[in-house]
Coordinates of N, CA and C in Angstrom, one line a residue:
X1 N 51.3 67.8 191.5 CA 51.3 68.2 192.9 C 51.4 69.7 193.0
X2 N 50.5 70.4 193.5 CA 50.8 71.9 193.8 C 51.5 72.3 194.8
X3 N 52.2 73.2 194.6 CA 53.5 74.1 195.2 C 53.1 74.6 196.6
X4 N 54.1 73.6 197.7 CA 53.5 73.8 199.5 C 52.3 73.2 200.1
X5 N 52.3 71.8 199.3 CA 51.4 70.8 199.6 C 51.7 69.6 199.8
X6 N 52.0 68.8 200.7 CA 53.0 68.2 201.0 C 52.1 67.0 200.7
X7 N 52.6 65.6 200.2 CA 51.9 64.2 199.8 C 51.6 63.5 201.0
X8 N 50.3 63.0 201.1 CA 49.6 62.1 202.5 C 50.7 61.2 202.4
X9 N 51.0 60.5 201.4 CA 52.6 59.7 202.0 C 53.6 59.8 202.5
X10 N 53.9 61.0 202.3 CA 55.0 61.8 203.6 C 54.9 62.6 204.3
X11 N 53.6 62.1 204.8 CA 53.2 62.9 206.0 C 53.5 61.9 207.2
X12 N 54.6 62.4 208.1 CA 55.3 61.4 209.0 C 54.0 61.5 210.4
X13 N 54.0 62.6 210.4 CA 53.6 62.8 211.8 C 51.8 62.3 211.5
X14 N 51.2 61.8 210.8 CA 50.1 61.8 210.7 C 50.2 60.1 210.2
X15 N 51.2 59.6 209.7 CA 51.2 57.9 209.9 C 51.6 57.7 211.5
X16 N 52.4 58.5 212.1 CA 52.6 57.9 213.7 C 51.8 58.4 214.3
X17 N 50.9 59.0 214.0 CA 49.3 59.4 215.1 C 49.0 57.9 214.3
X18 N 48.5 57.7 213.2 CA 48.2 56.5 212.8 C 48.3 55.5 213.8
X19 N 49.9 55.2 214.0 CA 50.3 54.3 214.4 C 49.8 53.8 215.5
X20 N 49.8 54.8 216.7 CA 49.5 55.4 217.7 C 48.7 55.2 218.2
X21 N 47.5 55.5 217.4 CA 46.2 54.6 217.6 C 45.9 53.6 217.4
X22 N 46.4 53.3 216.2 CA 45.9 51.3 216.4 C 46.9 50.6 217.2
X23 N 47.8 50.9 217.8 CA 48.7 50.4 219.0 C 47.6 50.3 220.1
X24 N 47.4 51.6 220.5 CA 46.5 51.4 221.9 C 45.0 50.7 221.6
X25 N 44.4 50.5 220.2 CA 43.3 49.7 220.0 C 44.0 48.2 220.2
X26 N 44.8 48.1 219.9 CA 45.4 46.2 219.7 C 45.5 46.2 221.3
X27 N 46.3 47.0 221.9 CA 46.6 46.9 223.2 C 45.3 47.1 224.3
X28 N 44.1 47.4 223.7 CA 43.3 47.3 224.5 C 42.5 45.7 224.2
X29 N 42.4 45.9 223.3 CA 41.9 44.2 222.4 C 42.5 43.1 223.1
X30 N 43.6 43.4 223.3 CA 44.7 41.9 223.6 C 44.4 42.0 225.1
X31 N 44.2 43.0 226.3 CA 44.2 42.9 227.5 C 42.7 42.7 227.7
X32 N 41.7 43.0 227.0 CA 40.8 42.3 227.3 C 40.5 40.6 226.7
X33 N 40.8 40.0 225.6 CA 41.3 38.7 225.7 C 42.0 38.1 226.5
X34 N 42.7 38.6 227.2 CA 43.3 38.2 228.1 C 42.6 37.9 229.5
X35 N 41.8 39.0 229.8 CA 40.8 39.4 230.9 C 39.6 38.1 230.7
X36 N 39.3 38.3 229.5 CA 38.4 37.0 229.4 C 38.6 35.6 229.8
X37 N 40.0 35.3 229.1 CA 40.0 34.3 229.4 C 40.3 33.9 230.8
X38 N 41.1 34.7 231.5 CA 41.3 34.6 233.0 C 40.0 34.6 233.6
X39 N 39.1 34.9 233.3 CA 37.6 35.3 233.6 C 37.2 33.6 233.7
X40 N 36.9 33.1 232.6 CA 37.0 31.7 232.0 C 37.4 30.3 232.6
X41 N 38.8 30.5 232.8 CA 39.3 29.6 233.6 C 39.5 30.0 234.8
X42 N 39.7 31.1 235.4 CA 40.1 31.3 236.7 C 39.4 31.8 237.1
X43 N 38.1 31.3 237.8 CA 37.2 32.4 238.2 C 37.6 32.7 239.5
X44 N 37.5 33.6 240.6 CA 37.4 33.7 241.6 C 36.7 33.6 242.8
X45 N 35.1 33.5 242.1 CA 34.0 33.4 243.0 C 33.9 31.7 243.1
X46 N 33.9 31.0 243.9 CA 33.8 29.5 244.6 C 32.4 29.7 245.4
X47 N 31.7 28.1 245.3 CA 31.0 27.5 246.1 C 31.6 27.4 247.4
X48 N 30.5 27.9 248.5 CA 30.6 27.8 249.5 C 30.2 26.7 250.5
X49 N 30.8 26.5 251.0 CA 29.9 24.7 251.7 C 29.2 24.9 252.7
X50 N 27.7 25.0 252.5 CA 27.7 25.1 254.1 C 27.2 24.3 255.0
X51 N 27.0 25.1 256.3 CA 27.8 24.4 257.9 C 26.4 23.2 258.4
X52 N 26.9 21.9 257.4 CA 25.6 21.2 258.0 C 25.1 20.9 259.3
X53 N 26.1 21.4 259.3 CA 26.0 20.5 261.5 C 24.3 21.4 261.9
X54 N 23.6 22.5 261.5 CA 22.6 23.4 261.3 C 21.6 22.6 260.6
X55 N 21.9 21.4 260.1 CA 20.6 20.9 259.2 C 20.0 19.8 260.0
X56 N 18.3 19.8 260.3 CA 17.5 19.2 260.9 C 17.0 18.6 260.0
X57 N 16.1 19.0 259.2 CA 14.9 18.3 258.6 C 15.6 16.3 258.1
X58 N 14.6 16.1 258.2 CA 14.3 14.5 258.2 C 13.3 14.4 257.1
X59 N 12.2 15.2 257.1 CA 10.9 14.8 256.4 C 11.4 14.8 254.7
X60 N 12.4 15.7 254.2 CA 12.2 15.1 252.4 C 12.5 16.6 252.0
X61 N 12.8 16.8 250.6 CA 13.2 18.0 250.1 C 12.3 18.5 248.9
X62 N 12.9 19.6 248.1 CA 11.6 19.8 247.3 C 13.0 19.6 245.8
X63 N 12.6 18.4 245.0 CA 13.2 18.9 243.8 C 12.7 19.9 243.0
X64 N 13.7 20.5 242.0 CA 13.5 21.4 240.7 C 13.9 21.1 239.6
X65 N 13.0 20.9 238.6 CA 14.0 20.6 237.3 C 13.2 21.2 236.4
X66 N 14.7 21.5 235.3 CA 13.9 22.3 233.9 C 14.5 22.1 233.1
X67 N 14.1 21.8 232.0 CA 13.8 20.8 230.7 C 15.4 21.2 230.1
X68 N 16.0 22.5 230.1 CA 17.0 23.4 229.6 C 16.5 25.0 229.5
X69 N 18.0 25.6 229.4 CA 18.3 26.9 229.7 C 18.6 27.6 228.3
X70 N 17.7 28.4 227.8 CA 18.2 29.4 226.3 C 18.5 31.0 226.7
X71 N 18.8 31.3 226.4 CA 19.2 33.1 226.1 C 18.0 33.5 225.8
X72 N 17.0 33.7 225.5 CA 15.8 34.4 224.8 C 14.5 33.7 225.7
X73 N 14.4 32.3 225.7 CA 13.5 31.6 226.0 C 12.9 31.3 225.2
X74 N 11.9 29.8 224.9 CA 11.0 29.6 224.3 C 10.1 28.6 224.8
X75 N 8.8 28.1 224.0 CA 7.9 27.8 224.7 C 8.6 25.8 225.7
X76 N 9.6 25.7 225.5 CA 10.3 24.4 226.4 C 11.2 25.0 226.8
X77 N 12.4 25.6 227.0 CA 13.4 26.5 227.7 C 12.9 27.6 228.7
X78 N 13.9 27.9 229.5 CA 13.7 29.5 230.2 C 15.3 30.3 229.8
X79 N 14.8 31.0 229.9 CA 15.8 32.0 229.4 C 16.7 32.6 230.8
X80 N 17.6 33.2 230.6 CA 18.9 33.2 231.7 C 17.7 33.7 232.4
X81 N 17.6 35.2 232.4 CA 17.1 36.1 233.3 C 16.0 35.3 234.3
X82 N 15.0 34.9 233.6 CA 14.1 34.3 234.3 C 14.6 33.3 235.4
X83 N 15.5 32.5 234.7 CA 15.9 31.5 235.5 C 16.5 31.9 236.8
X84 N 17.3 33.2 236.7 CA 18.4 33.7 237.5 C 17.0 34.3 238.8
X85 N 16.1 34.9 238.2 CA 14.7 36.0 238.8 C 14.5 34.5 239.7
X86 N 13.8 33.7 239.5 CA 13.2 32.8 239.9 C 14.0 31.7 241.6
X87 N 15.5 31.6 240.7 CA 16.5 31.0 241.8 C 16.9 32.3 243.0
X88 N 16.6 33.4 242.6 CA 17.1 34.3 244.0 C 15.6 34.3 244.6
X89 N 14.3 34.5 243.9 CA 13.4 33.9 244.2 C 13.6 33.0 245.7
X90 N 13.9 32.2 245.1 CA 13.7 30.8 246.0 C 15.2 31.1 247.5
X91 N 16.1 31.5 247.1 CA 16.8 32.0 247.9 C 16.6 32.9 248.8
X92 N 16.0 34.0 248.5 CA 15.2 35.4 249.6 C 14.3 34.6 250.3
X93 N 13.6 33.5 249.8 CA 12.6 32.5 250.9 C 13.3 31.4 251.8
X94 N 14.5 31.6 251.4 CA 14.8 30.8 252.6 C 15.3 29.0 252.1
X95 N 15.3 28.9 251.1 CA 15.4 27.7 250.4 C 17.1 27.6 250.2
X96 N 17.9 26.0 250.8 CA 18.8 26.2 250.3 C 19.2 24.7 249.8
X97 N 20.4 25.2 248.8 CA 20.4 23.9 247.7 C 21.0 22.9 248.0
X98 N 20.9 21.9 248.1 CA 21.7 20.5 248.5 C 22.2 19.3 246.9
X99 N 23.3 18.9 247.4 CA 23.8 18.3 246.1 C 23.5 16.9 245.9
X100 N 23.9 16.8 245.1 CA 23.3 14.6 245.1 C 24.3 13.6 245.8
X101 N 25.0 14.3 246.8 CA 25.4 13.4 247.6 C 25.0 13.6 248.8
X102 N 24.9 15.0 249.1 CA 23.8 15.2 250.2 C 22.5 14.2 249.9
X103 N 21.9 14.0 248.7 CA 20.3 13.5 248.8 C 20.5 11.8 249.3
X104 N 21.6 11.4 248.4 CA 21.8 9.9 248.4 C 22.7 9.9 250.2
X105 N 22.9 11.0 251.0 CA 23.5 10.5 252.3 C 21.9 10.5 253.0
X106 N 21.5 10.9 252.9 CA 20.3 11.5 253.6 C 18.8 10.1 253.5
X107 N 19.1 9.6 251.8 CA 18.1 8.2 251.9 C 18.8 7.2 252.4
X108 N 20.4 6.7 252.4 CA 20.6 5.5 252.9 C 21.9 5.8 254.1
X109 N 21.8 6.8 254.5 CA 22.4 6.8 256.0 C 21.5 7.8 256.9
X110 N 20.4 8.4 256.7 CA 19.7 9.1 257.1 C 20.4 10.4 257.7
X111 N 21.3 11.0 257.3 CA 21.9 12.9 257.4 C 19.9 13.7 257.2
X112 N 20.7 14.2 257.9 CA 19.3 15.1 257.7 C 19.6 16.7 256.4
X113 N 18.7 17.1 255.9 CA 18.5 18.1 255.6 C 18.4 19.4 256.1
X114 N 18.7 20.9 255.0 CA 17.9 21.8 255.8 C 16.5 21.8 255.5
X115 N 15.8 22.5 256.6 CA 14.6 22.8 256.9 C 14.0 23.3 255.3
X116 N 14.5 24.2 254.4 CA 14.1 24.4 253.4 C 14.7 23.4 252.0
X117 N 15.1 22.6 252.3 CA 16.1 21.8 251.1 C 15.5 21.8 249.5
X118 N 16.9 22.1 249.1 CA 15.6 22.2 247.5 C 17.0 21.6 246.5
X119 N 16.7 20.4 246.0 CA 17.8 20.0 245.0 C 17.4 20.2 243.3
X120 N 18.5 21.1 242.8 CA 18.3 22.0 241.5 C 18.7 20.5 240.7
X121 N 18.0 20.3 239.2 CA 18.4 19.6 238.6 C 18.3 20.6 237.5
X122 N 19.0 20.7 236.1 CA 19.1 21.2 234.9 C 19.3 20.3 233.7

């Protein structure tokens, strides 16, 4: 060792900048796992119900269905984006979605529809 050259192993101040930083990397790591999973289970955005007392139609609704949903797409799947493009699509025209209890109140107690009724199957 040469004379006023101090060994990277006893270099204090340069293992607790070390330390330092992988502290606030773990501590960022762990509060975003955290974030996730609250993401995960707790979402905050909810289905909204809406106000049927507003629904007329009688005549029948329009189903949709698609085979399944992939990340990329391929020639039997759609891919998120498209799917997502396509369902706001149909939303800006005025189409809204009804569930399969709405469909089955609607054939054997006659509830009416909305005017644009469109039931999503996936």
């Amino acid at each position: 060792m040469k004379k006023g050259k101090r060994s990277e192993a006893l270099d204090v101040k340069r293992k607790n900048r070390r330390k330092w930083i992988k502290t606030w990397i773990q501590l960022f790591l762990v509060i975003m796992v955290i974030f996730l999973i609250y993401q995960a289970v707790a979402r905050t955005d909810r289905y909204a119900e809406p106000d049927k007392s507003t629904w007329h139609n009688r005549s029948g609704f329009v189903a949709l269905s698609y085979f399944g949903v992939s990340r990329t797409g391929t020639p039997l799947l759609i891919d998120k984006a498209q799917l997502k493009a396509q369902l706001q699509t149909l939303h800006d025209q005025g189409y809204v979605t009804v569930s399969q209890k709405d469909i089955l109140d609607f054939y054997q107690k006659g509830k009416a529809l909305p005017d644009k009724a469109l039931f999503f199957v996936l």
